[in-house]
PDB file of C-alpha atoms in Angstrom:
ATOM      1  CA  MET A1152     -45.892 -24.782  34.181  1.00 45.00           C
ATOM      2  CA  ALA A1153     -44.813 -24.796  30.535  1.00 42.00           C
ATOM      3  CA  ARG A1154     -45.606 -21.112  30.256  1.00 51.00           C
ATOM      4  CA  SER A1155     -43.590 -20.367  33.405  1.00 48.00           C
ATOM      5  CA  THR A1156     -40.615 -22.312  32.062  1.00 41.00           C
ATOM      6  CA  ASN A1157     -40.878 -20.544  28.709  1.00 46.00           C
ATOM      7  CA  ASN A1158     -40.957 -17.125  30.388  1.00 49.00           C
ATOM      8  CA  PHE A1159     -37.917 -18.056  32.459  1.00 39.00           C
ATOM      9  CA  LEU A1160     -35.963 -19.104  29.371  1.00 38.00           C
ATOM     10  CA  GLN A1161     -36.946 -15.933  27.507  1.00 51.00           C
ATOM     11  CA  SER A1162     -35.939 -13.796  30.478  1.00 54.00           C
ATOM     12  CA  ARG A1163     -32.602 -15.594  30.765  1.00 51.00           C
ATOM     13  CA  THR A1164     -31.947 -15.215  27.019  1.00 53.00           C
ATOM     14  CA  ARG A1165     -32.782 -11.511  27.183  1.00 62.00           C
ATOM     15  CA  SER A1166     -30.527 -11.040  30.204  1.00 66.00           C
ATOM     16  CA  THR A1167     -27.636 -12.823  28.487  1.00 67.00           C
ATOM     17  CA  PHE A1168     -28.117 -10.712  25.349  1.00 70.00           C
ATOM     18  CA  LEU A1169     -28.153  -7.445  27.293  1.00 77.00           C
ATOM     19  CA  SER A1170     -25.156  -8.296  29.462  1.00 77.00           C
ATOM     20  CA  SER A1171     -23.136  -9.302  26.399  1.00 76.00           C
ATOM     21  CA  MET A1172     -24.163  -6.128  24.568  1.00 81.00           C
ATOM     22  CA  VAL A1173     -23.173  -3.920  27.523  1.00 83.00           C
ATOM     23  CA  THR A1174     -19.798  -5.669  27.816  1.00 82.00           C
ATOM     24  CA  ILE A1175     -19.174  -5.165  24.109  1.00 83.00           C
ATOM     25  CA  ALA A1176     -20.250  -1.517  24.407  1.00 87.00           C
ATOM     26  CA  LEU A1177     -17.815  -0.821  27.250  1.00 86.00           C
ATOM     27  CA  VAL A1178     -14.917  -2.457  25.427  1.00 85.00           C
ATOM     28  CA  LEU A1179     -15.633  -0.583  22.201  1.00 88.00           C
ATOM     29  CA  PHE A1180     -16.137   2.645  24.153  1.00 89.00           C
ATOM     30  CA  PHE A1181     -12.561   2.515  25.452  1.00 86.00           C
ATOM     31  CA  LEU A1182     -11.343   1.752  21.932  1.00 85.00           C
ATOM     32  CA  ASN A1183     -13.453   4.696  20.711  1.00 85.00           C
ATOM     33  CA  LEU A1184     -12.025   6.908  23.425  1.00 85.00           C
ATOM     34  CA  PHE A1185      -8.462   6.103  22.450  1.00 82.00           C
ATOM     35  CA  ALA A1186      -9.120   6.740  18.754  1.00 83.00           C
ATOM     36  CA  ALA A1187     -10.932  10.001  19.520  1.00 82.00           C
ATOM     37  CA  GLY A1188      -7.939  11.105  21.582  1.00 80.00           C
ATOM     38  CA  ALA A1189      -5.675  10.427  18.598  1.00 79.00           C
ATOM     39  CA  ILE A1190      -7.964  12.491  16.339  1.00 79.00           C
ATOM     40  CA  TYR A1191      -8.100  15.311  18.869  1.00 78.00           C
ATOM     41  CA  SER A1192      -4.307  15.335  19.185  1.00 77.00           C
ATOM     42  CA  HIS A1193      -3.964  15.618  15.419  1.00 76.00           C
ATOM     43  CA  VAL A1194      -6.463  18.504  15.325  1.00 77.00           C
ATOM     44  CA  LEU A1195      -4.643  20.268  18.146  1.00 78.00           C
ATOM     45  CA  PHE A1196      -1.319  19.814  16.348  1.00 80.00           C
ATOM     46  CA  GLU A1197      -2.690  21.409  13.163  1.00 78.00           C
ATOM     47  CA  TYR A1198      -4.289  24.228  15.148  1.00 79.00           C
ATOM     48  CA  SER A1199      -1.092  24.973  17.049  1.00 80.00           C
ATOM     49  CA  GLN A1200       0.957  25.153  13.829  1.00 82.00           C
ATOM     50  CA  GLU A1201      -1.443  27.608  12.235  1.00 80.00           C
ATOM     51  CA  ASN A1202      -1.298  29.880  15.294  1.00 83.00           C
ATOM     52  CA  PHE A1203       2.419  30.588  15.053  1.00 86.00           C
ATOM     53  CA  GLU A1204       2.865  33.974  13.390  1.00 88.00           C
ATOM     54  CA  VAL A1205       5.330  35.440  10.902  1.00 89.00           C
ATOM     55  CA  MET A1206       6.427  38.847  12.180  1.00 90.00           C
ATOM     56  CA  VAL A1207       7.528  41.296   9.521  1.00 90.00           C
ATOM     57  CA  GLN A1208       9.118  44.253  11.284  1.00 89.00           C
ATOM     58  CA  LEU A1209       8.867  47.544   9.411  1.00 88.00           C
ATOM     59  CA  PRO A1210      11.565  50.239   9.468  1.00 86.00           C
ATOM     60  CA  ASP A1211      10.844  53.448  11.369  1.00 80.00           C
ATOM     61  CA  HIS A1212       9.661  56.575   9.575  1.00 80.00           C
ATOM     62  CA  VAL A1213       8.062  54.728   6.665  1.00 79.00           C
ATOM     63  CA  ALA A1214       5.255  56.650   5.007  1.00 83.00           C
ATOM     64  CA  GLN A1215       1.750  55.436   5.844  1.00 85.00           C
ATOM     65  CA  GLU A1216       1.043  54.992   2.152  1.00 88.00           C
ATOM     66  CA  LYS A1217       3.972  52.569   1.831  1.00 88.00           C
ATOM     67  CA  GLN A1218       2.801  50.590   4.857  1.00 88.00           C
ATOM     68  CA  VAL A1219      -0.697  50.253   3.429  1.00 88.00           C
ATOM     69  CA  GLN A1220       0.712  49.243   0.047  1.00 91.00           C
ATOM     70  CA  PHE A1221       2.915  46.631   1.682  1.00 90.00           C
ATOM     71  CA  GLY A1222      -0.051  45.332   3.698  1.00 89.00           C
ATOM     72  CA  ASP A1223      -2.101  44.959   0.497  1.00 91.00           C
ATOM     73  CA  PHE A1224       0.822  43.062  -1.038  1.00 92.00           C
ATOM     74  CA  LEU A1225       0.826  40.574   1.853  1.00 91.00           C
ATOM     75  CA  LYS A1226      -2.958  40.110   1.845  1.00 91.00           C
ATOM     76  CA  LYS A1227      -2.847  39.011  -1.794  1.00 91.00           C
ATOM     77  CA  GLN A1228      -0.336  36.233  -1.124  1.00 92.00           C
ATOM     78  CA  PRO A1229      -1.760  32.679  -1.206  1.00 92.00           C
ATOM     79  CA  PHE A1230       0.107  31.611   1.934  1.00 91.00           C
ATOM     80  CA  VAL A1231      -1.500  34.218   4.231  1.00 91.00           C
ATOM     81  CA  LYS A1232      -4.336  32.890   6.366  1.00 90.00           C
ATOM     82  CA  GLU A1233      -4.853  35.888   8.669  1.00 89.00           C
ATOM     83  CA  ILE A1234      -2.974  39.183   8.961  1.00 91.00           C
ATOM     84  CA  THR A1235      -2.781  41.897  11.617  1.00 89.00           C
ATOM     85  CA  TYR A1236      -1.064  45.291  11.602  1.00 90.00           C
ATOM     86  CA  ILE A1237       0.650  46.302  14.864  1.00 88.00           C
ATOM     87  CA  SER A1238       1.687  49.954  15.138  1.00 85.00           C
ATOM     88  CA  LYS A1239       4.614  51.165  17.269  1.00 81.00           C
ATOM     89  CA  ASP A1240       2.247  52.399  19.978  1.00 79.00           C
ATOM     90  CA  GLU A1241       0.306  49.109  19.985  1.00 83.00           C
ATOM     91  CA  ALA A1242       3.572  47.140  20.157  1.00 80.00           C
ATOM     92  CA  GLY A1243       4.615  49.182  23.197  1.00 76.00           C
ATOM     93  CA  LYS A1244       1.289  48.648  24.939  1.00 79.00           C
ATOM     94  CA  ILE A1245       1.420  44.899  24.267  1.00 77.00           C
ATOM     95  CA  TRP A1246       4.952  44.698  25.670  1.00 75.00           C
ATOM     96  CA  GLU A1247       3.940  46.662  28.776  1.00 73.00           C
ATOM     97  CA  ALA A1248       0.882  44.462  29.324  1.00 73.00           C
ATOM     98  CA  GLU A1249       3.034  41.336  29.173  1.00 71.00           C
ATOM     99  CA  ASN A1250       6.152  42.534  30.988  1.00 69.00           C
ATOM    100  CA  GLY A1251       5.209  45.606  33.009  1.00 66.00           C
ATOM    101  CA  ALA A1252       5.873  49.312  32.467  1.00 62.00           C
ATOM    102  CA  GLU A1253       9.476  49.351  33.757  1.00 65.00           C
ATOM    103  CA  PHE A1254      10.908  48.936  30.265  1.00 60.00           C
ATOM    104  CA  MET A1255       9.381  52.173  28.961  1.00 60.00           C
ATOM    105  CA  GLU A1256      10.512  54.024  32.075  1.00 63.00           C
ATOM    106  CA  ILE A1257      14.076  52.789  31.577  1.00 62.00           C
ATOM    107  CA  MET A1258      13.948  53.962  27.940  1.00 62.00           C
ATOM    108  CA  ASP A1259      12.809  57.437  29.081  1.00 62.00           C
ATOM    109  CA  GLY A1260       9.484  57.017  27.339  1.00 61.00           C
ATOM    110  CA  ILE A1261      11.087  56.259  23.957  1.00 68.00           C
ATOM    111  CA  ASN A1262       9.497  53.287  22.239  1.00 68.00           C
ATOM    112  CA  PRO A1263      12.173  51.259  20.390  1.00 73.00           C
ATOM    113  CA  LEU A1264       9.720  48.630  19.154  1.00 79.00           C
ATOM    114  CA  PRO A1265       8.974  48.730  15.414  1.00 84.00           C
ATOM    115  CA  ALA A1266       5.607  48.547  13.712  1.00 85.00           C
ATOM    116  CA  SER A1267       4.961  45.159  12.167  1.00 89.00           C
ATOM    117  CA  TYR A1268       2.658  43.009  10.109  1.00 91.00           C
ATOM    118  CA  ASN A1269       1.947  39.696  11.859  1.00 91.00           C
ATOM    119  CA  PHE A1270       0.331  36.981   9.781  1.00 91.00           C
ATOM    120  CA  LYS A1271      -0.492  33.305  10.163  1.00 91.00           C
ATOM    121  CA  LEU A1272       0.429  30.790   7.485  1.00 91.00           C
ATOM    122  CA  LYS A1273      -1.950  28.327   5.912  1.00 89.00           C
ATOM    123  CA  LEU A1274      -1.197  24.765   6.942  1.00 86.00           C
ATOM    124  CA  ALA A1275       0.089  23.686   3.515  1.00 86.00           C
ATOM    125  CA  TYR A1276       2.878  26.307   3.689  1.00 88.00           C
ATOM    126  CA  ILE A1277       4.176  25.417   7.153  1.00 86.00           C
ATOM    127  CA  GLN A1278       7.265  23.618   5.901  1.00 86.00           C
ATOM    128  CA  THR A1279      10.921  24.583   6.247  1.00 84.00           C
ATOM    129  CA  ASP A1280      11.506  25.126   2.517  1.00 87.00           C
ATOM    130  CA  SER A1281       8.191  26.983   2.052  1.00 88.00           C
ATOM    131  CA  VAL A1282       8.929  29.319   4.969  1.00 88.00           C
ATOM    132  CA  ALA A1283      12.386  30.064   3.540  1.00 89.00           C
ATOM    133  CA  LYS A1284      10.839  30.980   0.170  1.00 91.00           C
ATOM    134  CA  ILE A1285       8.275  33.210   1.883  1.00 91.00           C
ATOM    135  CA  GLN A1286      11.011  35.019   3.812  1.00 90.00           C
ATOM    136  CA  HIS A1287      12.986  35.608   0.598  1.00 91.00           C
ATOM    137  CA  LEU A1288       9.845  36.840  -1.181  1.00 91.00           C
ATOM    138  CA  ILE A1289       9.134  39.381   1.538  1.00 91.00           C
ATOM    139  CA  GLU A1290      12.747  40.537   1.750  1.00 88.00           C
ATOM    140  CA  ASP A1291      13.052  40.905  -2.052  1.00 88.00           C
ATOM    141  CA  GLN A1292       9.847  42.896  -2.643  1.00 86.00           C
ATOM    142  CA  THR A1293      10.473  46.513  -3.730  1.00 84.00           C
ATOM    143  CA  ILE A1294       7.707  48.361  -1.856  1.00 84.00           C
ATOM    144  CA  LEU A1295       9.818  48.959   1.250  1.00 85.00           C
ATOM    145  CA  GLN A1296      12.886  47.563   2.953  1.00 85.00           C
ATOM    146  CA  VAL A1297      11.714  45.402   5.859  1.00 87.00           C
ATOM    147  CA  GLN A1298      13.702  45.441   9.069  1.00 85.00           C
ATOM    148  CA  ASP A1299      13.359  41.739   9.858  1.00 86.00           C
ATOM    149  CA  VAL A1300      11.244  38.666   9.056  1.00 88.00           C
ATOM    150  CA  ALA A1301      10.903  36.347  12.067  1.00 87.00           C
ATOM    151  CA  TYR A1302       9.165  32.977  12.264  1.00 86.00           C
ATOM    152  CA  PRO A1303       9.672  30.277  14.977  1.00 84.00           C
ATOM    153  CA  MET A1304      10.191  27.403  12.535  1.00 83.00           C
ATOM    154  CA  SER A1305      12.538  25.635  14.956  1.00 83.00           C
ATOM    155  CA  ASP A1306       9.760  25.535  17.573  1.00 81.00           C
ATOM    156  CA  ILE A1307       7.375  24.042  15.016  1.00 82.00           C
ATOM    157  CA  GLU A1308       9.930  21.415  13.968  1.00 82.00           C
ATOM    158  CA  GLN A1309      10.381  20.444  17.614  1.00 83.00           C
ATOM    159  CA  LEU A1310       6.616  20.269  18.083  1.00 79.00           C
ATOM    160  CA  ARG A1311       6.304  18.154  14.940  1.00 79.00           C
ATOM    161  CA  ALA A1312       9.039  15.764  16.063  1.00 81.00           C
ATOM    162  CA  ASN A1313       7.379  15.321  19.456  1.00 81.00           C
ATOM    163  CA  THR A1314       3.987  14.781  17.840  1.00 78.00           C
ATOM    164  CA  TYR A1315       5.297  12.143  15.440  1.00 79.00           C
ATOM    165  CA  GLY A1316       6.925  10.375  18.373  1.00 79.00           C
ATOM    166  CA  PHE A1317       3.594  10.299  20.206  1.00 78.00           C
ATOM    167  CA  ILE A1318       1.892   9.040  17.041  1.00 75.00           C
ATOM    168  CA  LYS A1319       4.281   6.078  16.789  1.00 80.00           C
ATOM    169  CA  ILE A1320       3.695   5.186  20.425  1.00 81.00           C
ATOM    170  CA  GLY A1321      -0.030   5.676  19.911  1.00 75.00           C
ATOM    171  CA  LEU A1322      -0.112   3.288  16.956  1.00 78.00           C
ATOM    172  CA  ILE A1323       1.503   0.561  19.040  1.00 83.00           C
ATOM    173  CA  ILE A1324      -0.884   1.131  21.949  1.00 81.00           C
ATOM    174  CA  GLY A1325      -3.814   1.323  19.516  1.00 78.00           C
ATOM    175  CA  ALA A1326      -2.923  -2.052  18.028  1.00 83.00           C
ATOM    176  CA  LEU A1327      -2.749  -3.577  21.516  1.00 85.00           C
ATOM    177  CA  VAL A1328      -6.094  -2.014  22.500  1.00 79.00           C
ATOM    178  CA  THR A1329      -7.675  -3.390  19.320  1.00 79.00           C
ATOM    179  CA  LEU A1330      -6.373  -6.890  20.055  1.00 84.00           C
ATOM    180  CA  ILE A1331      -7.613  -6.700  23.623  1.00 82.00           C
ATOM    181  CA  ALA A1332     -11.015  -5.531  22.393  1.00 78.00           C
ATOM    182  CA  PHE A1333     -11.152  -8.423  19.946  1.00 81.00           C
ATOM    183  CA  PHE A1334     -10.343 -11.049  22.572  1.00 82.00           C
ATOM    184  CA  ILE A1335     -12.793  -9.641  25.123  1.00 79.00           C
ATOM    185  CA  VAL A1336     -15.649  -9.392  22.604  1.00 77.00           C
ATOM    186  CA  ASN A1337     -14.842 -12.860  21.282  1.00 78.00           C
ATOM    187  CA  SER A1338     -14.840 -14.332  24.797  1.00 80.00           C
ATOM    188  CA  THR A1339     -18.086 -12.551  25.694  1.00 77.00           C
ATOM    189  CA  ILE A1340     -19.992 -13.891  22.688  1.00 76.00           C
ATOM    190  CA  ARG A1341     -18.450 -17.344  23.051  1.00 76.00           C
ATOM    191  CA  LEU A1342     -19.602 -17.557  26.671  1.00 76.00           C
ATOM    192  CA  ALA A1343     -23.093 -16.488  25.652  1.00 72.00           C
ATOM    193  CA  ILE A1344     -23.217 -19.279  23.039  1.00 75.00           C
ATOM    194  CA  TYR A1345     -21.620 -21.778  25.432  1.00 74.00           C
ATOM    195  CA  GLY A1346     -24.841 -21.826  27.436  1.00 70.00           C
ATOM    196  CA  LYS A1347     -26.676 -23.056  24.341  1.00 73.00           C
ATOM    197  CA  ARG A1348     -24.225 -25.761  23.330  1.00 74.00           C
ATOM    198  CA  LEU A1349     -26.688 -28.549  24.212  1.00 73.00           C
ATOM    199  CA  LEU A1350     -29.322 -26.876  22.025  1.00 75.00           C
ATOM    200  CA  ILE A1351     -26.830 -26.928  19.155  1.00 74.00           C
ATOM    201  CA  ARG A1352     -26.248 -30.647  19.731  1.00 71.00           C
ATOM    202  CA  THR A1353     -30.002 -31.326  19.841  1.00 75.00           C
ATOM    203  CA  MET A1354     -30.533 -29.489  16.556  1.00 79.00           C
ATOM    204  CA  GLN A1355     -27.812 -31.584  14.939  1.00 72.00           C
ATOM    205  CA  LEU A1356     -29.387 -34.805  16.192  1.00 73.00           C
ATOM    206  CA  ILE A1357     -32.702 -33.976  14.507  1.00 80.00           C
ATOM    207  CA  GLY A1358     -30.950 -33.368  11.197  1.00 76.00           C
ATOM    208  CA  ALA A1359     -30.381 -29.603  11.064  1.00 74.00           C
ATOM    209  CA  THR A1360     -27.531 -28.516   8.781  1.00 77.00           C
ATOM    210  CA  ALA A1361     -24.529 -26.576  10.064  1.00 73.00           C
ATOM    211  CA  GLY A1362     -25.599 -23.465   8.180  1.00 74.00           C
ATOM    212  CA  PHE A1363     -29.146 -23.634   9.570  1.00 80.00           C
ATOM    213  CA  ILE A1364     -27.806 -23.995  13.129  1.00 77.00           C
ATOM    214  CA  ARG A1365     -25.168 -21.326  12.743  1.00 81.00           C
ATOM    215  CA  TRP A1366     -27.266 -18.513  11.234  1.00 85.00           C
ATOM    216  CA  PRO A1367     -29.471 -17.589  14.268  1.00 84.00           C
ATOM    217  CA  PHE A1368     -26.392 -17.370  16.493  1.00 83.00           C
ATOM    218  CA  VAL A1369     -24.448 -15.377  13.905  1.00 85.00           C
ATOM    219  CA  ARG A1370     -27.373 -13.010  13.449  1.00 88.00           C
ATOM    220  CA  MET A1371     -27.628 -12.578  17.208  1.00 85.00           C
ATOM    221  CA  GLY A1372     -23.851 -11.970  17.493  1.00 85.00           C
ATOM    222  CA  MET A1373     -23.936  -9.366  14.716  1.00 89.00           C
ATOM    223  CA  LEU A1374     -26.856  -7.631  16.404  1.00 90.00           C
ATOM    224  CA  GLN A1375     -25.034  -7.621  19.752  1.00 86.00           C
ATOM    225  CA  GLY A1376     -21.929  -6.174  18.103  1.00 87.00           C
ATOM    226  CA  LEU A1377     -23.894  -3.514  16.223  1.00 92.00           C
ATOM    227  CA  LEU A1378     -25.949  -2.407  19.232  1.00 92.00           C
ATOM    228  CA  GLY A1379     -22.879  -2.489  21.485  1.00 90.00           C
ATOM    229  CA  ALA A1380     -20.968  -0.321  19.004  1.00 91.00           C
ATOM    230  CA  ALA A1381     -23.905   2.102  18.745  1.00 93.00           C
ATOM    231  CA  LEU A1382     -23.982   2.378  22.526  1.00 93.00           C
ATOM    232  CA  ALA A1383     -20.209   2.953  22.563  1.00 91.00           C
ATOM    233  CA  ASP A1384     -20.639   5.796  20.028  1.00 91.00           C
ATOM    234  CA  ALA A1385     -23.435   7.287  22.133  1.00 92.00           C
ATOM    235  CA  LEU A1386     -21.267   7.153  25.274  1.00 91.00           C
ATOM    236  CA  LEU A1387     -18.389   8.875  23.479  1.00 89.00           C
ATOM    237  CA  ILE A1388     -20.624  11.622  22.068  1.00 87.00           C
ATOM    238  CA  GLY A1389     -22.167  12.123  25.498  1.00 86.00           C
ATOM    239  CA  LEU A1390     -18.716  12.411  27.067  1.00 84.00           C
ATOM    240  CA  ILE A1391     -17.591  14.996  24.504  1.00 81.00           C
ATOM    241  CA  LEU A1392     -20.771  17.024  24.944  1.00 80.00           C
ATOM    242  CA  SER A1393     -20.303  16.965  28.720  1.00 79.00           C
ATOM    243  CA  LEU A1394     -16.845  18.510  28.379  1.00 70.00           C
ATOM    244  CA  LYS A1395     -18.462  21.595  26.826  1.00 60.00           C
ATOM    245  CA  PHE A1396     -15.272  23.501  26.101  1.00 50.00           C
ATOM    246  CA  ILE A1397     -11.594  22.585  26.288  1.00 50.00           C
ATOM    247  CA  ASN A1398      -8.594  24.888  26.621  1.00 47.00           C
ATOM    248  CA  PHE A1399      -5.038  23.685  26.101  1.00 46.00           C
ATOM    249  CA  GLY A1400      -1.736  25.413  26.675  1.00 44.00           C
ATOM    250  CA  LEU A1401       0.898  24.396  24.152  1.00 42.00           C
ATOM    251  CA  GLY A1402       4.148  25.997  23.167  1.00 42.00           C
ATOM    252  CA  GLY A1403       3.469  29.100  25.224  1.00 41.00           C
ATOM    253  CA  MET A1404       0.107  29.705  23.564  1.00 41.00           C
ATOM    254  CA  GLN A1405      -3.381  29.172  24.905  1.00 44.00           C
ATOM    255  CA  MET A1406      -5.250  26.839  22.550  1.00 42.00           C
ATOM    256  CA  GLU A1407      -8.912  27.707  22.582  1.00 47.00           C
ATOM    257  CA  GLY A1408     -11.864  26.825  20.421  1.00 46.00           C
ATOM    258  CA  PHE A1409     -11.937  23.066  20.725  1.00 51.00           C
ATOM    259  CA  GLY A1410     -15.485  22.585  21.916  1.00 56.00           C
ATOM    260  CA  ALA A1411     -17.915  19.772  21.287  1.00 59.00           C
ATOM    261  CA  ASN A1412     -18.995  21.175  17.918  1.00 63.00           C
ATOM    262  CA  GLU A1413     -15.396  21.354  16.715  1.00 65.00           C
ATOM    263  CA  MET A1414     -14.824  17.700  17.557  1.00 69.00           C
ATOM    264  CA  LEU A1415     -18.167  16.219  16.566  1.00 74.00           C
ATOM    265  CA  GLY A1416     -18.262  18.061  13.246  1.00 71.00           C
ATOM    266  CA  ARG A1417     -15.005  16.692  11.886  1.00 77.00           C
ATOM    267  CA  VAL A1418     -15.070  14.113   9.118  1.00 83.00           C
ATOM    268  CA  GLU A1419     -12.526  11.985  10.990  1.00 82.00           C
ATOM    269  CA  PHE A1420     -14.837  11.717  13.990  1.00 84.00           C
ATOM    270  CA  LEU A1421     -17.823  10.729  11.824  1.00 87.00           C
ATOM    271  CA  LEU A1422     -15.659   8.089  10.136  1.00 90.00           C
ATOM    272  CA  LEU A1423     -14.597   6.840  13.563  1.00 89.00           C
ATOM    273  CA  CYS A1424     -18.205   6.407  14.700  1.00 90.00           C
ATOM    274  CA  GLY A1425     -19.121   4.630  11.482  1.00 92.00           C
ATOM    275  CA  GLY A1426     -15.997   2.491  11.651  1.00 91.00           C
ATOM    276  CA  ILE A1427     -16.816   1.365  15.193  1.00 91.00           C
ATOM    277  CA  LEU A1428     -20.289   0.275  14.024  1.00 93.00           C
ATOM    278  CA  ILE A1429     -18.729  -1.791  11.237  1.00 93.00           C
ATOM    279  CA  PHE A1430     -16.010  -3.132  13.545  1.00 90.00           C
ATOM    280  CA  GLY A1431     -18.508  -4.143  16.229  1.00 89.00           C
ATOM    281  CA  THR A1432     -20.738  -5.896  13.694  1.00 92.00           C
ATOM    282  CA  PHE A1433     -17.735  -7.674  12.196  1.00 91.00           C
ATOM    283  CA  LEU A1434     -16.534  -8.829  15.616  1.00 87.00           C
ATOM    284  CA  GLY A1435     -20.021 -10.124  16.406  1.00 86.00           C
ATOM    285  CA  TRP A1436     -20.124 -12.069  13.137  1.00 89.00           C
ATOM    286  CA  LEU A1437     -16.619 -13.495  13.478  1.00 87.00           C
ATOM    287  CA  SER A1438     -16.874 -14.409  17.162  1.00 84.00           C
ATOM    288  CA  SER A1439     -20.287 -16.062  16.860  1.00 84.00           C
ATOM    289  CA  THR A1440     -19.202 -17.999  13.776  1.00 85.00           C
ATOM    290  CA  TRP A1441     -16.132 -19.326  15.552  1.00 83.00           C
ATOM    291  CA  ALA A1442     -18.043 -20.109  18.733  1.00 79.00           C
ATOM    292  CA  VAL A1443     -20.800 -22.093  16.998  1.00 80.00           C
ATOM    293  CA  SER A1444     -18.278 -23.958  14.835  1.00 78.00           C
ATOM    294  CA  ARG A1445     -16.471 -24.989  17.994  1.00 75.00           C
ATOM    295  CA  PHE A1446     -19.564 -26.799  19.322  1.00 72.00           C
ATOM    296  CA  LEU A1447     -20.631 -28.418  16.060  1.00 71.00           C
ATOM    297  CA  ASN A1448     -19.958 -32.135  15.557  1.00 62.00           C
ATOM    298  CA  LYS A1449     -19.128 -32.653  19.246  1.00 62.00           C
ATOM    299  CA  ASN A1450     -20.587 -35.571  21.184  1.00 55.00           C
ATOM    300  CA  LEU A1451     -22.335 -35.153  24.511  1.00 53.00           C
ATOM    301  CA  ASP A1452     -19.281 -36.091  26.579  1.00 51.00           C
ATOM    302  CA  GLN A1453     -17.210 -33.395  24.868  1.00 52.00           C
ATOM    303  CA  LEU A1454     -19.905 -30.766  25.471  1.00 54.00           C
ATOM    304  CA  MET A1455     -20.285 -31.519  29.198  1.00 54.00           C
TER     305      MET A1455
END
């Protein structure tokens, strides 16, 4: 009979521990998901900026040697991330592929599009003043007289303004999600300890100190928080891996290359996973400490 009762109590304790851990894991998973979305949005914003191109249009009838010399000049500049040369014929074919062949027919087969060097800027140089300096540098070089230097800085400024607006909204929502997570985790652990309030009272009656009574519950709460956070991290990683590959259209461009490896390999994501482990453990410690303290020094009538 005693063994049966003991097995029942152990089974009930294990069930309470697991249910609390799963609840904590689900709450922290949604917090994880929100934070991962914020990280992904920031990555996408950086990627989209770096994919806008500076187009340097070259004048017609420039000697090939001058074009090569000018291209070498651009490649040596610290602000150039990636550069591509587009000849007149290639420019015409690109235009036809995007808009149809009617344009060339209307122009009687004459291609008015200039050759150009298109290059992407490194992220540190994508600022209004930096772009203006780059344009002046290209226009003032003496190798050849460029026809035009075009860069959609206004589109980037609009994208940046929209992104910062989303970030502000996201911070507010993130704070609310964190508070909700705290209250749910705190309530979950408190309910788990509530079932053992009479045990706490019994331990006090036989002379156990507050610290001695509190420590097993605090240790259990920290373990629940840690394991719940680890499960939340595992769920998030599993979700990202299941997405395989993500394509986004933004600003007229197709954003590709944001697969699972891109996301999971970032330092920010690793810090997020580690931070959730610390946060879950901290919540377990804080909630269990508060819950046990609430039931200490209470008489039987107050506990019933």
